[in-house]
Structures are given as C-alpha cells and as structure tokens.
C-alpha cells in the first residue's frame, strides 16, 4: 500500500469504533455485566429498605422524646402542686395543734379556777 491507498480507505466514525468495540465483547462478558447489575440492584433495594426502616425508627424515637418531654412537664406541675398542698397541710396541722392546745388549756383553767377558789 502506498500513500494513495490510505487516502482512499474509508474513515471510521466514532459510532463505527463503538460498534466494533461492542462486537468484540463476548456474550459471557455481557452475561457477567448483567449479573453484576442485578446484584447492584438488589443491594440498592436492601439499602433503600434499611434507610426506610431507620427513618421509621427515627420517627418513633422523636415521638417518644416528645411524649417524654410533655410528661416531664406535667410531672413538674404536679410536683409543684403536691409541694404547695403539703405546705398547706403542715400549716393546717399546726393550726389544729394550736387550737387543741388552746382548748385544753381553756378546759384546764375552767376546771382548775373553781378548785383554786374553793380551797
């Protein structure tokens, strides 16, 4: 072949090169690629399911934290009310003791004064 023969040879386009390259790939290689794609698809589905489940778990955790916060706030209010009630009860008990002592002293005086006068 001289220089003229090369100039007459058809030029290959990029499409021709891709086609020729594809023709050199064996059926076994295509089958392997197909199996790998199936495996990647299965892995992607598994990961997707795991992410979905974790999302549900996060939502459950968030709901539990929110509920715990509300219950804690309610418990604080109830503890404050119980503390106030306990303070009132102590005051009431103190007043009751004072009344009982006062009545006892009054009764003792009522009984003792006539006895002292009679002697």
N, CA and C atoms as an extended XYZ file, in Angstrom:
357
Properties=species:S:1:pos:R:3:atomname:S:1:resname:S:1:resid:I:1 pbc="F F F"
N         0.837       -1.171        0.000 N   UNK     1
C         0.000        0.000        0.000 CA  UNK     1
C         0.872        1.220        0.000 C   UNK     1
N         0.560        2.063       -0.889 N   UNK     2
C         1.290        3.325       -0.915 CA  UNK     2
C         0.433        4.401       -0.285 C   UNK     2
N         0.842        5.608       -0.262 N   UNK     3
C         0.162        6.720        0.372 CA  UNK     3
C        -1.222        6.926       -0.189 C   UNK     3
N        -1.424        6.625       -1.478 N   UNK     4
C        -2.737        6.823       -2.091 CA  UNK     4
C        -3.756        5.834       -1.559 C   UNK     4
N        -3.299        4.610       -1.214 N   UNK     5
C        -4.233        3.605       -0.711 CA  UNK     5
C        -4.847        4.044        0.625 C   UNK     5
N        -4.041        4.685        1.448 N   UNK     6
C        -4.563        5.148        2.739 CA  UNK     6
C        -5.564        6.272        2.557 C   UNK     6
N        -5.326        7.084        1.557 N   UNK     7
C        -6.232        8.205        1.359 CA  UNK     7
C        -7.575        7.725        0.818 C   UNK     7
N        -7.598        6.565        0.169 N   UNK     8
C        -8.851        6.051       -0.355 CA  UNK     8
C        -9.605        5.208        0.670 C   UNK     8
N        -8.957        4.778        1.763 N   UNK     9
C        -9.617        3.942        2.771 CA  UNK     9
C       -10.677        4.780        3.480 C   UNK     9
N       -11.844        4.167        3.747 N   UNK    10
C       -12.909        4.933        4.414 CA  UNK    10
C       -12.494        5.287        5.852 C   UNK    10
N       -12.856        6.464        6.267 N   UNK    11
C       -12.560        6.902        7.627 CA  UNK    11
C       -13.626        6.335        8.563 C   UNK    11
N       -13.182        5.854        9.730 N   UNK    12
C       -14.114        5.294       10.705 CA  UNK    12
C       -14.636        6.421       11.602 C   UNK    12
N       -15.910        6.415       11.786 N   UNK    13
C       -16.511        7.413       12.676 CA  UNK    13
C       -16.477        6.875       14.112 C   UNK    13
N       -16.799        7.733       15.066 N   UNK    14
C       -16.825        7.308       16.475 CA  UNK    14
C       -17.865        6.202       16.667 C   UNK    14
N       -18.962        6.310       15.930 N   UNK    15
C       -20.006        5.291       16.030 CA  UNK    15
C       -19.483        3.950       15.540 C   UNK    15
N       -18.706        3.955       14.444 N   UNK    16
C       -18.130        2.713       13.924 CA  UNK    16
C       -17.174        2.100       14.944 C   UNK    16
N       -16.392        2.944       15.605 N   UNK    17
C       -15.429        2.442       16.591 CA  UNK    17
C       -16.184        1.805       17.762 C   UNK    17
N       -17.241        2.462       18.241 N   UNK    18
C       -18.034        1.916       19.346 CA  UNK    18
C       -18.669        0.584       18.936 C   UNK    18
N       -19.203        0.512       17.737 N   UNK    19
C       -19.837       -0.705       17.256 CA  UNK    19
C       -18.826       -1.840       17.194 C   UNK    19
N       -17.653       -1.550       16.652 N   UNK    20
C       -16.626       -2.585       16.542 CA  UNK    20
C       -16.149       -3.029       17.930 C   UNK    20
N       -16.059       -2.088       18.865 N   UNK    21
C       -15.647       -2.434       20.226 CA  UNK    21
C       -16.705       -3.309       20.874 C   UNK    21
N       -17.957       -2.976       20.675 N   UNK    22
C       -19.046       -3.740       21.251 CA  UNK    22
C       -19.069       -5.157       20.686 C   UNK    22
N       -18.777       -5.301       19.447 N   UNK    23
C       -18.780       -6.629       18.815 CA  UNK    23
C       -17.689       -7.520       19.389 C   UNK    23
N       -16.644       -6.920       19.945 N   UNK    24
C       -15.552       -7.725       20.498 CA  UNK    24
C       -15.865       -8.210       21.918 C   UNK    24
N       -16.934       -7.665       22.558 N   UNK    25
C       -17.318       -8.096       23.902 CA  UNK    25
C       -18.058       -9.414       23.763 C   UNK    25
N       -17.624      -10.397       24.513 N   UNK    26
C       -18.226      -11.731       24.384 CA  UNK    26
C       -19.561      -11.793       25.119 C   UNK    26
N       -20.330      -12.796       24.779 N   UNK    27
C       -21.623      -12.996       25.431 CA  UNK    27
C       -21.431      -13.286       26.913 C   UNK    27
N       -20.366      -14.000       27.263 N   UNK    28
C       -20.097      -14.283       28.679 CA  UNK    28
C       -19.834      -12.992       29.449 C   UNK    28
N       -19.104      -12.058       28.824 N   UNK    29
C       -18.826      -10.779       29.483 CA  UNK    29
C       -20.129       -9.993       29.670 C   UNK    29
N       -20.990      -10.037       28.676 N   UNK    30
C       -22.285       -9.346       28.780 CA  UNK    30
C       -23.118       -9.984       29.884 C   UNK    30
N       -23.103      -11.313       29.958 N   UNK    31
C       -23.833      -12.019       30.998 CA  UNK    31
C       -23.289      -11.648       32.378 C   UNK    31
N       -21.969      -11.576       32.519 N   UNK    32
C       -21.354      -11.181       33.792 CA  UNK    32
C       -21.772       -9.766       34.194 C   UNK    32
N       -21.759       -8.861       33.220 N   UNK    33
C       -22.160       -7.477       33.492 CA  UNK    33
C       -23.629       -7.439       33.920 C   UNK    33
N       -24.456       -8.202       33.239 N   UNK    34
C       -25.885       -8.264       33.570 CA  UNK    34
C       -26.084       -8.785       34.997 C   UNK    34
N       -25.378       -9.845       35.371 N   UNK    35
C       -25.487      -10.402       36.721 CA  UNK    35
C       -25.005       -9.394       37.774 C   UNK    35
N       -23.937       -8.670       37.440 N   UNK    36
C       -23.431       -7.654       38.365 CA  UNK    36
C       -24.442       -6.519       38.540 C   UNK    36
N       -25.100       -6.153       37.459 N   UNK    37
C       -26.116       -5.104       37.536 CA  UNK    37
C       -27.294       -5.564       38.398 C   UNK    37
N       -27.676       -6.832       38.262 N   UNK    38
C       -28.757       -7.383       39.089 CA  UNK    38
C       -28.343       -7.350       40.560 C   UNK    38
N       -27.092       -7.740       40.833 N   UNK    39
C       -26.598       -7.734       42.216 CA  UNK    39
C       -26.590       -6.313       42.780 C   UNK    39
N       -26.147       -5.352       41.988 N   UNK    40
C       -26.130       -3.950       42.429 CA  UNK    40
C       -27.558       -3.476       42.692 C   UNK    40
N       -28.486       -3.873       41.837 N   UNK    41
C       -29.894       -3.501       42.024 CA  UNK    41
C       -30.429       -4.084       43.330 C   UNK    41
N       -30.112       -5.347       43.619 N   UNK    42
C       -30.570       -5.976       44.863 CA  UNK    42
C       -29.983       -5.262       46.077 C   UNK    42
N       -28.699       -4.923       46.008 N   UNK    43
C       -28.047       -4.207       47.111 CA  UNK    43
C       -28.701       -2.846       47.306 C   UNK    43
N       -29.001       -2.167       46.209 N   UNK    44
C       -29.644       -0.857       46.288 CA  UNK    44
C       -31.010       -0.971       46.949 C   UNK    44
N       -31.769       -2.014       46.601 N   UNK    45
C       -33.085       -2.220       47.221 CA  UNK    45
C       -32.951       -2.512       48.712 C   UNK    45
N       -31.964       -3.316       49.096 N   UNK    46
C       -31.738       -3.629       50.512 CA  UNK    46
C       -31.389       -2.360       51.284 C   UNK    46
N       -30.485       -1.570       50.726 N   UNK    47
C       -30.090       -0.316       51.383 CA  UNK    47
C       -31.290        0.622       51.486 C   UNK    47
N       -32.088        0.676       50.433 N   UNK    48
C       -33.279        1.522       50.452 CA  UNK    48
C       -34.237        1.094       51.558 C   UNK    48
N       -34.452       -0.204       51.704 N   UNK    49
C       -35.321       -0.718       52.770 CA  UNK    49
C       -34.758       -0.385       54.149 C   UNK    49
N       -33.442       -0.527       54.309 N   UNK    50
C       -32.810       -0.208       55.593 CA  UNK    50
C       -32.973        1.273       55.932 C   UNK    50
N       -32.780        2.125       54.943 N   UNK    51
C       -32.935        3.570       55.162 CA  UNK    51
C       -34.379        3.887       55.548 C   UNK    51
N       -35.333        3.251       54.890 N   UNK    52
C       -36.750        3.469       55.204 CA  UNK    52
C       -37.048        3.031       56.639 C   UNK    52
N       -36.547        1.849       57.018 N   UNK    53
C       -36.768        1.349       58.378 CA  UNK    53
C       -36.131        2.270       59.408 C   UNK    53
N       -34.929        2.756       59.125 N   UNK    54
C       -34.271        3.673       60.054 CA  UNK    54
C       -35.054        4.973       60.162 C   UNK    54
N       -35.636        5.417       59.075 N   UNK    55
C       -36.468        6.618       59.108 CA  UNK    55
C       -37.665        6.419       60.023 C   UNK    55
N       -38.295        5.236       59.922 N   UNK    56
C       -39.429        4.926       60.797 CA  UNK    56
C       -38.985        4.892       62.260 C   UNK    56
N       -37.826        4.294       62.505 N   UNK    57
C       -37.309        4.223       63.875 CA  UNK    57
C       -37.016        5.622       64.407 C   UNK    57
N       -36.448        6.475       63.573 N   UNK    58
C       -36.178        7.853       63.997 CA  UNK    58
C       -37.474        8.590       64.310 C   UNK    58
N       -38.497        8.371       63.501 N   UNK    59
C       -39.799        8.996       63.770 CA  UNK    59
C       -40.368        8.505       65.096 C   UNK    59
N       -40.228        7.202       65.375 N   UNK    60
C       -40.706        6.638       66.636 CA  UNK    60
C       -39.933        7.233       67.809 C   UNK    60
N       -38.624        7.334       67.670 N   UNK    61
C       -37.794        7.916       68.730 CA  UNK    61
C       -38.191        9.366       68.962 C   UNK    61
N       -38.379       10.108       67.892 N   UNK    62
C       -38.765       11.513       68.016 CA  UNK    62
C       -40.110       11.640       68.727 C   UNK    62
N       -41.060       10.786       68.392 N   UNK    63
C       -42.378       10.825       69.047 CA  UNK    63
C       -42.241       10.480       70.530 C   UNK    63
N       -41.405        9.490       70.850 N   UNK    64
C       -41.203        9.112       72.255 CA  UNK    64
C       -40.534       10.239       73.045 C   UNK    64
N       -39.566       10.902       72.448 N   UNK    65
C       -38.893       12.021       73.114 CA  UNK    65
C       -39.887       13.146       73.361 C   UNK    65
N       -40.713       13.437       72.378 N   UNK    66
C       -41.716       14.492       72.523 CA  UNK    66
C       -42.700       14.146       73.631 C   UNK    66
N       -43.168       12.896       73.645 N   UNK    67
C       -44.103       12.459       74.677 CA  UNK    67
C       -43.446       12.523       76.055 C   UNK    67
N       -42.190       12.092       76.153 N   UNK    68
C       -41.475       12.142       77.423 CA  UNK    68
C       -41.336       13.574       77.916 C   UNK    68
N       -41.062       14.479       77.007 N   UNK    69
C       -40.939       15.892       77.376 CA  UNK    69
C       -42.252       16.420       77.928 C   UNK    69
N       -43.354       16.095       77.270 N   UNK    70
C       -44.661       16.545       77.738 CA  UNK    70
C       -45.000       15.939       79.100 C   UNK    70
N       -44.705       14.663       79.268 N   UNK    71
C       -44.989       14.008       80.542 CA  UNK    71
C       -44.116       14.579       81.660 C   UNK    71
N       -42.883       14.922       81.343 N   UNK    72
C       -41.992       15.520       82.334 CA  UNK    72
C       -42.511       16.883       82.767 C   UNK    72
N       -42.962       17.673       81.801 N   UNK    73
C       -43.521       18.980       82.133 CA  UNK    73
C       -44.762       18.819       83.024 C   UNK    73
N       -45.595       17.850       82.716 N   UNK    74
C       -46.788       17.588       83.519 CA  UNK    74
C       -46.387       17.142       84.925 C   UNK    74
N       -45.365       16.304       85.032 N   UNK    75
C       -44.899       15.832       86.340 CA  UNK    75
C       -44.363       16.991       87.176 C   UNK    75
N       -43.661       17.928       86.547 N   UNK    76
C       -43.149       19.091       87.273 CA  UNK    76
C       -44.307       19.898       87.847 C   UNK    76
N       -45.343       20.101       87.051 N   UNK    77
C       -46.523       20.850       87.526 CA  UNK    77
C       -47.160       20.116       88.699 C   UNK    77
N       -47.317       18.807       88.576 N   UNK    78
C       -47.930       18.024       89.651 CA  UNK    78
C       -47.081       18.044       90.914 C   UNK    78
N       -45.753       18.006       90.768 N   UNK    79
C       -44.874       18.072       91.936 CA  UNK    79
C       -44.993       19.427       92.635 C   UNK    79
N       -45.099       20.494       91.870 N   UNK    80
C       -45.279       21.820       92.458 CA  UNK    80
C       -46.602       21.881       93.219 C   UNK    80
N       -47.653       21.314       92.623 N   UNK    81
C       -48.961       21.297       93.291 CA  UNK    81
C       -48.896       20.467       94.575 C   UNK    81
N       -48.222       19.340       94.521 N   UNK    82
C       -48.095       18.480       95.705 CA  UNK    82
C       -47.313       19.202       96.798 C   UNK    82
N       -46.260       19.912       96.417 N   UNK    83
C       -45.468       20.666       97.383 CA  UNK    83
C       -46.319       21.743       98.059 C   UNK    83
N       -47.098       22.474       97.264 N   UNK    84
C       -47.985       23.502       97.820 CA  UNK    84
C       -49.025       22.875       98.743 C   UNK    84
N       -49.582       21.754       98.332 N   UNK    85
C       -50.576       21.058       99.143 CA  UNK    85
C       -49.962       20.594      100.463 C   UNK    85
N       -48.729       20.107      100.406 N   UNK    86
C       -48.029       19.651      101.606 CA  UNK    86
C       -47.780       20.824      102.555 C   UNK    86
N       -47.383       21.976      102.002 N   UNK    87
C       -47.177       23.171      102.827 CA  UNK    87
C       -48.487       23.585      103.508 C   UNK    87
N       -49.579       23.577      102.764 N   UNK    88
C       -50.886       23.933      103.334 CA  UNK    88
C       -51.283       22.945      104.416 C   UNK    88
N       -51.006       21.670      104.176 N   UNK    89
C       -51.363       20.643      105.156 CA  UNK    89
C       -50.560       20.843      106.436 C   UNK    89
N       -49.280       21.190      106.334 N   UNK    90
C       -48.477       21.447      107.524 CA  UNK    90
C       -49.018       22.649      108.283 C   UNK    90
N       -49.397       23.687      107.544 N   UNK    91
C       -49.964       24.875      108.194 CA  UNK    91
C       -51.266       24.516      108.893 C   UNK    91
N       -52.087       23.738      108.241 N   UNK    92
C       -53.363       23.324      108.813 CA  UNK    92
C       -53.134       22.459      110.049 C   UNK    92
N       -52.169       21.567      109.990 N   UNK    93
C       -51.842       20.709      111.137 CA  UNK    93
C       -51.352       21.569      112.300 C   UNK    93
N       -50.506       22.548      111.998 N   UNK    94
C       -50.017       23.460      113.048 CA  UNK    94
C       -51.158       24.224      113.683 C   UNK    94
N       -52.082       24.711      112.881 N   UNK    95
C       -53.246       25.438      113.404 CA  UNK    95
C       -54.110       24.525      114.259 C   UNK    95
N       -54.316       23.302      113.806 N   UNK    96
C       -55.127       22.344      114.550 CA  UNK    96
C       -54.493       22.027      115.900 C   UNK    96
N       -53.181       21.834      115.932 N   UNK    97
C       -52.473       21.578      117.189 CA  UNK    97
C       -52.630       22.782      118.122 C   UNK    97
N       -52.506       23.985      117.590 N   UNK    98
C       -52.653       25.211      118.390 CA  UNK    98
C       -54.073       25.307      118.975 C   UNK    98
N       -55.075       24.980      118.171 N   UNK    99
C       -56.463       25.017      118.646 CA  UNK    99
C       -56.660       23.980      119.745 C   UNK    99
N       -56.171       22.768      119.565 N   UNK   100
C       -56.328       21.702      120.560 CA  UNK   100
C       -55.636       22.102      121.857 C   UNK   100
N       -54.440       22.639      121.767 N   UNK   101
C       -53.716       23.079      122.969 CA  UNK   101
C       -54.483       24.204      123.655 C   UNK   101
N       -54.969       25.153      122.857 N   UNK   102
C       -55.727       26.277      123.436 CA  UNK   102
C       -56.984       25.788      124.132 C   UNK   102
N       -57.735       24.901      123.518 N   UNK   103
C       -58.952       24.355      124.110 CA  UNK   103
C       -58.603       23.577      125.383 C   UNK   103
N       -57.537       22.804      125.323 N   UNK   104
C       -57.108       22.029      126.502 CA  UNK   104
C       -56.754       22.957      127.656 C   UNK   104
N       -56.031       24.030      127.366 N   UNK   105
C       -55.681       24.998      128.407 CA  UNK   105
C       -56.943       25.656      128.956 C   UNK   105
N       -57.871       26.001      128.056 N   UNK   106
C       -59.119       26.630      128.492 CA  UNK   106
C       -59.905       25.688      129.390 C   UNK   106
N       -60.003       24.420      129.013 N   UNK   107
C       -60.727       23.439      129.827 CA  UNK   107
C       -60.024       23.268      131.180 C   UNK   107
N       -58.710       23.186      131.124 N   UNK   108
C       -57.944       23.023      132.365 CA  UNK   108
C       -58.163       24.222      133.283 C   UNK   108
N       -58.197       25.427      132.714 N   UNK   109
C       -58.420       26.622      133.511 CA  UNK   109
C       -59.831       26.645      134.088 C   UNK   109
N       -60.808       26.233      133.279 N   UNK   110
C       -62.201       26.209      133.741 CA  UNK   110
C       -62.326       25.244      134.923 C   UNK   110
N       -61.641       24.129      134.826 N   UNK   111
C       -61.714       23.147      135.909 CA  UNK   111
C       -60.858       23.598      137.093 C   UNK   111
N       -59.687       24.151      136.840 N   UNK   112
C       -58.754       24.482      137.903 CA  UNK   112
C       -59.167       25.726      138.686 C   UNK   112
N       -59.733       26.748      138.083 N   UNK   113
C       -60.066       28.005      138.761 CA  UNK   113
C       -61.092       27.760      139.890 C   UNK   113
N       -62.177       27.036      139.631 N   UNK   114
C       -63.105       26.814      140.750 CA  UNK   114
C       -62.461       26.006      141.880 C   UNK   114
N       -61.561       25.091      141.527 N   UNK   115
C       -60.907       24.293      142.564 CA  UNK   115
C       -59.969       25.177      143.394 C   UNK   115
N       -59.298       26.122      142.743 N   UNK   116
C       -58.378       27.013      143.436 CA  UNK   116
C       -59.180       27.959      144.320 C   UNK   116
N       -60.290       28.441      143.861 N   UNK   117
C       -61.124       29.388      144.604 CA  UNK   117
C       -61.749       28.672      145.818 C   UNK   117
N       -62.166       27.464      145.657 N   UNK   118
C       -62.827       26.715      146.724 CA  UNK   118
C       -61.843       26.448      147.868 C   UNK   118
N       -60.649       26.289      147.676 N   UNK   119
C       -59.702       25.954      148.715 CA  UNK   119
C       -59.452       27.124      149.519 C   UNK   119
